[in-house]
Amino acid sequence: MSVFRVTATDGAARAGVLTTAHGEVETPVFMPVGTKATVKTLLPQEVREAGAQILLGNTYHLHFRPGDELIAELGGLHRFMGWDGPILTDSGGFQVFSLRDTIAHVDDDGVTFRSVYDGATARFTPELAAEIQRNLGSDIAMCLDQVPPPGVPRAELEDAVRRTTEWARLQRHAERAPGQLRFAIVQGGTDRELRQRSAEELVELDFEGNAIGGLAIGEDRDVTFDTTDWLAPLLPAGKPRYFMGIGDPVGILEVIEAGVDMFDCVLPTRTARTGSALVWGGRLNLRNARYARDPKPLDAACDCPACTRYTRAYLRHLVNQSELLGHRLLTLHNLRFLLELTRNAREAIERGEFSAFKRSALDRIGTWEP
Ligand SMILES: [Zn+2]
């Protein structure tokens, strides 16, 4: 039985349902990030009430602190963090390769690096990435991949594509947690030929889903979206497509339009931490003095706890005083904003009105600098 079924299409955009061991996920879906087994400051029920269906956990961080074996001993990540819905764990590839200064050595069997926690030498192999995610017991495990930074020479990009496929092959039959799905990650930067090669090789390995990695990592935004437009159709229509690491309102709409089903980003939680809210019209920085006496909610149309009970003036006060409640309320609002945007996009696809929805949403979003 297929774990994913497309229930509506509109152009390249699709609505679907992904079945996991911990429940169904309606797509397109935005996945809040709980790097260290927590969506910072929020209770699982609050995350759910904001509209989240599936959370992200992080292989790299949980392996080092508190340790995936410890989490397994305590019943797995779901029980450990008190979230009984679906969880996707990334493989640690992005963390290892984005902390470039900590990499000691990359070879065909894995990557050796210094842990950001204590500087100790550590090594990730495809087999270990699979084992950590089995210990965590996530519903969706990601293959360990090699993620080159933007702008590297083509030979380096080609090497990363080759390794990513070899590593995926090693993970194909690795032992899994009960019901665990595994997704491959397509690499190749913005090089069309390499992306195509990566996609073909990984599709051939027949994972339950396919991800687009190594984009939205600093290249020009037009290039990100253009690449996604031609890359997404190379991934099987009957399987979920996951764009790793995009979550600003414009980015969400663009990748949905290209036929992407899943995406994640730390943007809503990180933006909250800096005292800003995602609102129609852009980003609202509560540190700005103009909100000192503002009796309005962040967004009159939003039904989140921050908007239904509090004024901008109060939220600004909390932010300025570094009160934890301010951080919590802004996180709740930012998540709600993106989860609602995604849910509305899904409904527009079902009605066959995604283009019009996107046009009107882009007008309301205004100029957006991610
Ligand atoms: Zn709100």
Short mmCIF file of C-alpha atoms and ligand atoms in Angstrom, two decimals:
data_model
loop_
_atom_site.label_atom_id
_atom_site.label_comp_id
_atom_site.label_asym_id
_atom_site.label_seq_id
_atom_site.Cartn_x
_atom_site.Cartn_y
_atom_site.Cartn_z
CA MET A 1 0.00 0.00 0.00
CA SER A 2 1.28 3.40 -0.87
CA VAL A 3 1.94 5.69 2.08
CA PHE A 4 1.03 8.78 0.07
CA ARG A 5 -1.99 9.60 -2.00
CA VAL A 6 -2.58 12.73 -4.00
CA THR A 7 -6.16 13.89 -3.46
CA ALA A 8 -6.23 16.98 -5.68
CA THR A 9 -3.98 18.72 -8.18
CA ASP A 10 -3.99 22.25 -9.55
CA GLY A 11 -1.27 22.85 -12.13
CA ALA A 12 1.83 21.30 -10.58
CA ALA A 13 0.56 21.96 -7.03
CA ARG A 14 -0.98 19.06 -5.16
CA ALA A 15 -2.94 18.26 -2.04
CA GLY A 16 -2.40 14.84 -0.51
CA VAL A 17 -2.38 12.62 2.54
CA LEU A 18 0.75 10.99 3.94
CA THR A 19 0.22 8.02 6.25
CA THR A 20 2.77 7.48 9.02
CA ALA A 21 3.03 5.18 12.02
CA HIS A 22 1.77 8.04 14.22
CA GLY A 23 -1.07 9.26 12.05
CA GLU A 24 -1.94 10.97 8.80
CA VAL A 25 -0.52 14.24 7.54
CA GLU A 26 -2.44 16.44 5.14
CA THR A 27 -0.18 18.04 2.57
CA PRO A 28 1.11 20.55 1.64
CA VAL A 29 2.43 20.72 5.19
CA PHE A 30 4.68 23.07 7.11
CA MET A 31 6.69 21.19 9.74
CA PRO A 32 7.75 23.18 12.83
CA VAL A 33 11.30 22.46 13.95
CA GLY A 34 11.96 20.95 17.36
CA THR A 35 15.72 20.64 17.01
CA LYS A 36 16.45 19.55 20.56
CA ALA A 37 13.22 17.61 21.11
CA THR A 38 11.26 20.78 21.81
CA VAL A 39 9.63 23.48 19.72
CA LYS A 40 11.22 26.14 21.85
CA THR A 41 9.06 27.33 24.77
CA LEU A 42 5.88 25.49 23.66
CA LEU A 43 3.99 22.52 25.03
CA PRO A 44 3.18 19.82 22.45
CA GLN A 45 -0.54 20.56 22.83
CA GLU A 46 0.10 24.24 22.04
CA VAL A 47 2.01 23.26 18.92
CA ARG A 48 -0.89 21.05 17.91
CA GLU A 49 -3.45 23.79 18.59
CA ALA A 50 -1.44 26.11 16.35
CA GLY A 51 -2.22 23.60 13.60
CA ALA A 52 0.97 21.51 13.45
CA GLN A 53 0.54 17.94 12.22
CA ILE A 54 4.16 16.79 12.17
CA LEU A 55 7.36 17.97 13.87
CA LEU A 56 11.02 17.83 12.98
CA GLY A 57 13.69 16.44 15.28
CA ASN A 58 17.42 16.64 14.76
CA THR A 59 19.71 13.63 14.50
CA TYR A 60 22.92 15.59 15.02
CA HIS A 61 21.86 17.38 18.18
CA LEU A 62 19.94 14.52 19.79
CA HIS A 63 22.80 12.11 19.12
CA PHE A 64 25.16 14.28 21.15
CA ARG A 65 22.69 15.58 23.75
CA PRO A 66 21.15 13.70 25.49
CA GLY A 67 22.09 10.75 23.20
CA ASP A 68 19.88 8.64 20.97
CA GLU A 69 20.48 5.50 23.04
CA LEU A 70 19.26 7.28 26.14
CA ILE A 71 16.15 8.40 24.26
CA ALA A 72 15.59 4.82 23.04
CA GLU A 73 15.93 3.57 26.62
CA LEU A 74 13.21 6.01 27.68
CA GLY A 75 10.80 4.80 25.03
CA GLY A 76 11.79 6.78 21.94
CA LEU A 77 11.50 10.41 20.88
CA HIS A 78 7.69 10.59 20.86
CA ARG A 79 7.39 9.57 24.48
CA PHE A 80 10.51 11.48 25.51
CA MET A 81 9.17 14.83 24.25
CA GLY A 82 5.50 14.14 24.87
CA TRP A 83 4.39 14.45 21.23
CA ASP A 84 2.33 11.53 19.94
CA GLY A 85 1.97 12.79 16.37
CA PRO A 86 4.30 12.12 13.44
CA ILE A 87 7.98 13.12 13.69
CA LEU A 88 10.51 13.49 10.90
CA THR A 89 14.19 13.41 11.79
CA ASP A 90 16.78 14.92 9.52
CA SER A 91 19.96 12.92 9.08
CA GLY A 92 22.52 15.33 10.48
CA GLY A 93 24.07 15.84 7.05
CA PHE A 94 23.04 19.47 6.88
CA GLN A 95 24.38 20.24 10.38
CA VAL A 96 27.71 18.51 9.78
CA PHE A 97 28.28 20.14 6.42
CA SER A 98 27.00 23.60 7.32
CA LEU A 99 29.44 23.78 10.24
CA ARG A 100 32.29 23.69 7.75
CA ASP A 101 34.97 24.75 10.19
CA THR A 102 34.33 21.61 12.24
CA ILE A 103 34.83 19.13 9.36
CA ALA A 104 38.09 17.20 9.58
CA HIS A 105 37.69 14.76 6.73
CA VAL A 106 35.12 13.50 4.23
CA ASP A 107 35.58 10.16 2.53
CA ASP A 108 33.38 7.63 0.77
CA ASP A 109 32.46 5.92 4.04
CA GLY A 110 31.46 8.97 6.06
CA VAL A 111 32.49 12.29 7.54
CA THR A 112 34.73 13.05 10.50
CA PHE A 113 34.19 16.28 12.40
CA ARG A 114 34.36 17.96 15.77
CA SER A 115 31.15 18.01 17.80
CA VAL A 116 29.85 21.53 18.45
CA TYR A 117 29.14 20.48 22.03
CA ASP A 118 32.61 19.64 23.31
CA GLY A 119 34.91 19.69 20.30
CA ALA A 120 35.42 15.94 20.54
CA THR A 121 36.14 14.10 17.30
CA ALA A 122 33.04 12.39 15.96
CA ARG A 123 32.16 10.51 12.82
CA PHE A 124 28.89 10.11 10.95
CA THR A 125 28.43 7.27 8.53
CA PRO A 126 25.30 6.39 6.57
CA GLU A 127 24.86 3.34 8.80
CA LEU A 128 25.14 5.42 11.97
CA ALA A 129 22.67 8.05 10.72
CA ALA A 130 20.17 5.24 10.12
CA GLU A 131 20.86 3.69 13.52
CA ILE A 132 20.43 7.00 15.39
CA GLN A 133 17.09 7.58 13.69
CA ARG A 134 16.00 4.02 14.49
CA ASN A 135 16.85 4.70 18.13
CA LEU A 136 14.88 7.93 18.04
CA GLY A 137 11.95 6.04 16.51
CA SER A 138 10.95 8.81 14.12
CA ASP A 139 8.18 8.19 11.60
CA ILE A 140 10.28 9.50 8.74
CA ALA A 141 14.05 9.08 8.66
CA MET A 142 16.22 10.99 6.21
CA CYS A 143 19.26 9.57 4.43
CA LEU A 144 22.63 10.99 5.37
CA ASP A 145 23.69 13.18 2.46
CA GLN A 146 26.61 15.42 1.57
CA VAL A 147 25.53 19.06 1.38
CA PRO A 148 28.06 21.30 -0.39
CA PRO A 149 27.80 25.06 0.20
CA PRO A 150 26.67 27.26 -2.71
CA GLY A 151 29.28 28.26 -5.24
CA VAL A 152 31.65 25.28 -4.92
CA PRO A 153 33.47 24.01 -8.03
CA ARG A 154 31.49 21.56 -10.12
CA ALA A 155 33.84 18.68 -9.31
CA GLU A 156 33.03 19.08 -5.62
CA LEU A 157 29.32 19.15 -6.39
CA GLU A 158 29.67 16.02 -8.50
CA ASP A 159 31.51 14.26 -5.70
CA ALA A 160 28.71 15.13 -3.28
CA VAL A 161 26.12 13.73 -5.70
CA ARG A 162 28.05 10.49 -6.09
CA ARG A 163 28.52 10.07 -2.33
CA THR A 164 24.93 10.96 -1.57
CA THR A 165 23.77 8.14 -3.87
CA GLU A 166 26.28 5.64 -2.46
CA TRP A 167 25.31 6.53 1.07
CA ALA A 168 21.62 6.26 0.21
CA ARG A 169 22.21 2.78 -1.20
CA LEU A 170 23.82 1.76 2.12
CA GLN A 171 20.83 3.11 4.03
CA ARG A 172 18.26 1.50 1.77
CA HIS A 173 18.09 -1.74 3.75
CA ALA A 174 19.28 -0.49 7.13
CA GLU A 175 17.17 -1.64 10.05
CA ARG A 176 14.25 0.67 10.83
CA ALA A 177 12.04 1.62 13.73
CA PRO A 178 8.54 0.05 13.45
CA GLY A 179 6.70 1.61 10.53
CA GLN A 180 9.53 4.07 9.85
CA LEU A 181 9.66 5.57 6.35
CA ARG A 182 12.90 6.71 4.76
CA PHE A 183 13.38 9.55 2.30
CA ALA A 184 16.32 10.18 -0.03
CA ILE A 185 17.79 13.67 -0.47
CA VAL A 186 18.60 14.96 -3.95
CA GLN A 187 21.76 17.08 -4.19
CA GLY A 188 23.54 18.79 -7.08
CA GLY A 189 23.31 22.48 -6.22
CA THR A 190 21.79 24.47 -9.05
CA ASP A 191 23.51 22.40 -11.76
CA ARG A 192 20.78 20.95 -13.90
CA GLU A 193 22.69 17.93 -15.14
CA LEU A 194 23.90 16.96 -11.66
CA ARG A 195 20.48 17.45 -10.11
CA GLN A 196 18.99 15.28 -12.81
CA ARG A 197 21.61 12.59 -12.22
CA SER A 198 21.06 12.72 -8.46
CA ALA A 199 17.29 12.52 -8.87
CA GLU A 200 17.46 9.59 -11.30
CA GLU A 201 19.87 7.59 -9.14
CA LEU A 202 17.87 8.13 -5.96
CA VAL A 203 14.46 7.58 -7.54
CA GLU A 204 15.80 4.26 -8.79
CA LEU A 205 16.50 3.27 -5.17
CA ASP A 206 12.78 3.63 -4.50
CA PHE A 207 12.56 5.32 -1.10
CA GLU A 208 9.12 6.20 0.27
CA GLY A 209 9.70 9.88 -0.38
CA ASN A 210 12.21 12.25 -1.95
CA ALA A 211 13.66 15.47 -0.62
CA ILE A 212 15.32 18.45 -2.25
CA GLY A 213 18.40 19.31 -0.20
CA GLY A 214 21.14 21.84 -0.72
CA LEU A 215 18.87 24.67 -1.86
CA ALA A 216 17.85 27.85 -0.02
CA ILE A 217 21.31 27.87 1.52
CA GLY A 218 22.40 31.28 0.34
CA GLU A 219 21.99 31.19 -3.43
CA ASP A 220 19.86 33.82 -5.16
CA ARG A 221 16.13 33.33 -4.45
CA ASP A 222 15.16 33.36 -8.13
CA VAL A 223 17.61 30.54 -8.70
CA THR A 224 16.14 28.59 -5.75
CA PHE A 225 12.64 28.78 -7.18
CA ASP A 226 13.68 28.22 -10.77
CA THR A 227 15.63 25.09 -9.76
CA THR A 228 12.65 23.82 -7.77
CA ASP A 229 10.34 24.37 -10.75
CA TRP A 230 12.27 21.99 -13.01
CA LEU A 231 13.50 19.64 -10.30
CA ALA A 232 10.23 18.78 -8.55
CA PRO A 233 8.69 17.11 -11.65
CA LEU A 234 11.73 14.80 -11.85
CA LEU A 235 10.64 13.29 -8.53
CA PRO A 236 7.86 10.67 -8.68
CA ALA A 237 4.36 12.17 -8.55
CA GLY A 238 3.08 9.31 -6.41
CA LYS A 239 5.51 9.98 -3.57
CA PRO A 240 5.89 12.94 -1.21
CA ARG A 241 8.35 15.67 -2.16
CA TYR A 242 10.04 17.51 0.67
CA PHE A 243 11.89 20.83 0.30
CA MET A 244 14.34 21.00 3.18
CA GLY A 245 14.72 24.32 4.94
CA ILE A 246 12.24 26.79 3.48
CA GLY A 247 9.50 28.46 5.48
CA ASP A 248 9.10 32.13 4.67
CA PRO A 249 5.66 32.97 3.29
CA VAL A 250 6.83 33.64 -0.27
CA GLY A 251 9.05 30.57 -0.32
CA ILE A 252 6.20 28.37 0.89
CA LEU A 253 3.90 29.54 -1.89
CA GLU A 254 6.60 29.13 -4.55
CA VAL A 255 7.53 25.57 -3.64
CA ILE A 256 3.90 24.50 -3.28
CA GLU A 257 3.29 25.83 -6.78
CA ALA A 258 6.22 23.73 -8.04
CA GLY A 259 4.64 20.56 -6.65
CA VAL A 260 6.37 20.28 -3.25
CA ASP A 261 4.37 18.67 -0.43
CA MET A 262 6.44 19.18 2.71
CA PHE A 263 8.77 21.88 4.06
CA ASP A 264 10.31 22.99 7.33
CA CYS A 265 12.14 26.01 8.65
CA VAL A 266 13.32 27.54 11.92
CA LEU A 267 12.09 30.92 10.66
CA PRO A 268 8.91 31.23 12.80
CA THR A 269 10.64 30.24 16.02
CA ARG A 270 13.86 32.14 15.34
CA THR A 271 11.96 35.26 14.28
CA ALA A 272 10.01 35.10 17.55
CA ARG A 273 13.25 34.93 19.49
CA THR A 274 14.37 38.20 17.93
CA GLY A 275 11.12 39.93 18.92
CA SER A 276 9.49 39.94 15.49
CA ALA A 277 6.16 38.68 14.22
CA LEU A 278 5.26 37.38 10.76
CA VAL A 279 2.29 39.40 9.55
CA TRP A 280 0.69 40.29 6.26
CA GLY A 281 2.78 43.12 4.87
CA GLY A 282 6.07 41.64 6.06
CA ARG A 283 7.75 41.37 9.40
CA LEU A 284 6.69 43.38 12.42
CA ASN A 285 9.56 44.25 14.75
CA LEU A 286 8.09 44.85 18.17
CA ARG A 287 11.23 46.62 19.35
CA ASN A 288 10.21 49.52 17.14
CA ALA A 289 9.08 52.48 19.31
CA ARG A 290 6.01 53.04 17.13
CA TYR A 291 4.29 50.09 18.86
CA ALA A 292 4.76 51.45 22.41
CA ARG A 293 1.14 52.68 22.61
CA ASP A 294 -0.38 50.51 19.89
CA PRO A 295 -3.66 49.05 21.20
CA LYS A 296 -4.17 46.77 18.18
CA PRO A 297 -3.42 43.04 18.10
CA LEU A 298 -0.56 41.83 15.89
CA ASP A 299 -3.11 40.68 13.33
CA ALA A 300 -6.83 41.31 13.87
CA ALA A 301 -7.72 38.30 11.71
CA CYS A 302 -5.48 35.82 13.57
CA ASP A 303 -7.00 33.48 16.15
CA CYS A 304 -3.79 32.67 18.06
CA PRO A 305 -3.44 33.38 21.81
CA ALA A 306 -1.21 36.41 21.15
CA CYS A 307 -3.69 38.06 18.80
CA THR A 308 -6.94 37.22 20.59
CA ARG A 309 -5.84 38.50 24.01
CA TYR A 310 -3.01 41.01 23.74
CA THR A 311 -2.05 44.35 22.25
CA ARG A 312 1.10 45.14 20.32
CA ALA A 313 2.00 47.49 23.17
CA TYR A 314 1.91 44.63 25.68
CA LEU A 315 3.86 42.26 23.40
CA ARG A 316 6.45 45.00 22.84
CA HIS A 317 6.76 45.45 26.59
CA LEU A 318 7.36 41.70 27.06
CA VAL A 319 9.94 41.63 24.26
CA ASN A 320 11.79 44.66 25.62
CA GLN A 321 11.93 43.12 29.07
CA SER A 322 13.03 39.76 27.65
CA GLU A 323 10.04 38.14 29.30
CA LEU A 324 9.60 34.47 28.40
CA LEU A 325 5.89 35.00 27.75
CA GLY A 326 6.77 37.37 24.91
CA HIS A 327 8.91 34.71 23.27
CA ARG A 328 6.15 32.13 23.73
CA LEU A 329 3.36 34.32 22.37
CA LEU A 330 5.36 35.37 19.31
CA THR A 331 6.29 31.75 18.61
CA LEU A 332 2.62 30.75 18.82
CA HIS A 333 1.63 33.53 16.46
CA ASN A 334 4.39 32.91 13.92
CA LEU A 335 3.62 29.20 13.77
CA ARG A 336 -0.08 29.89 13.43
CA PHE A 337 0.58 32.33 10.59
CA LEU A 338 2.57 29.85 8.49
CA LEU A 339 0.40 26.84 9.33
CA GLU A 340 -2.73 28.77 8.34
CA LEU A 341 -1.12 30.03 5.15
CA THR A 342 -0.27 26.43 4.23
CA ARG A 343 -3.71 25.10 5.14
CA ASN A 344 -5.35 27.83 3.05
CA ALA A 345 -3.05 26.95 0.16
CA ARG A 346 -4.19 23.32 0.46
CA GLU A 347 -7.83 24.35 0.34
CA ALA A 348 -7.16 26.57 -2.68
CA ILE A 349 -5.60 23.60 -4.49
CA GLU A 350 -8.67 21.51 -3.67
CA ARG A 351 -10.88 24.22 -5.16
CA GLY A 352 -8.63 24.54 -8.22
CA GLU A 353 -7.89 28.15 -7.34
CA PHE A 354 -4.26 28.03 -6.25
CA SER A 355 -2.99 30.60 -8.79
CA ALA A 356 -5.51 33.19 -7.68
CA PHE A 357 -4.83 32.38 -4.03
CA LYS A 358 -1.10 32.77 -4.52
CA ARG A 359 -1.48 36.09 -6.36
CA SER A 360 -3.64 37.57 -3.66
CA ALA A 361 -1.42 36.20 -0.85
CA LEU A 362 1.70 37.68 -2.50
CA ASP A 363 -0.05 41.05 -2.72
CA ARG A 364 -0.83 40.92 0.99
CA ILE A 365 2.62 39.70 1.96
CA GLY A 366 4.22 42.67 0.22
CA THR A 367 7.98 42.79 -0.06
CA TRP A 368 9.52 40.03 1.94
CA GLU A 369 13.19 39.76 2.84
CA PRO A 370 13.79 36.32 4.35
ZN ZN B 1 -1.68 35.61 15.99
#
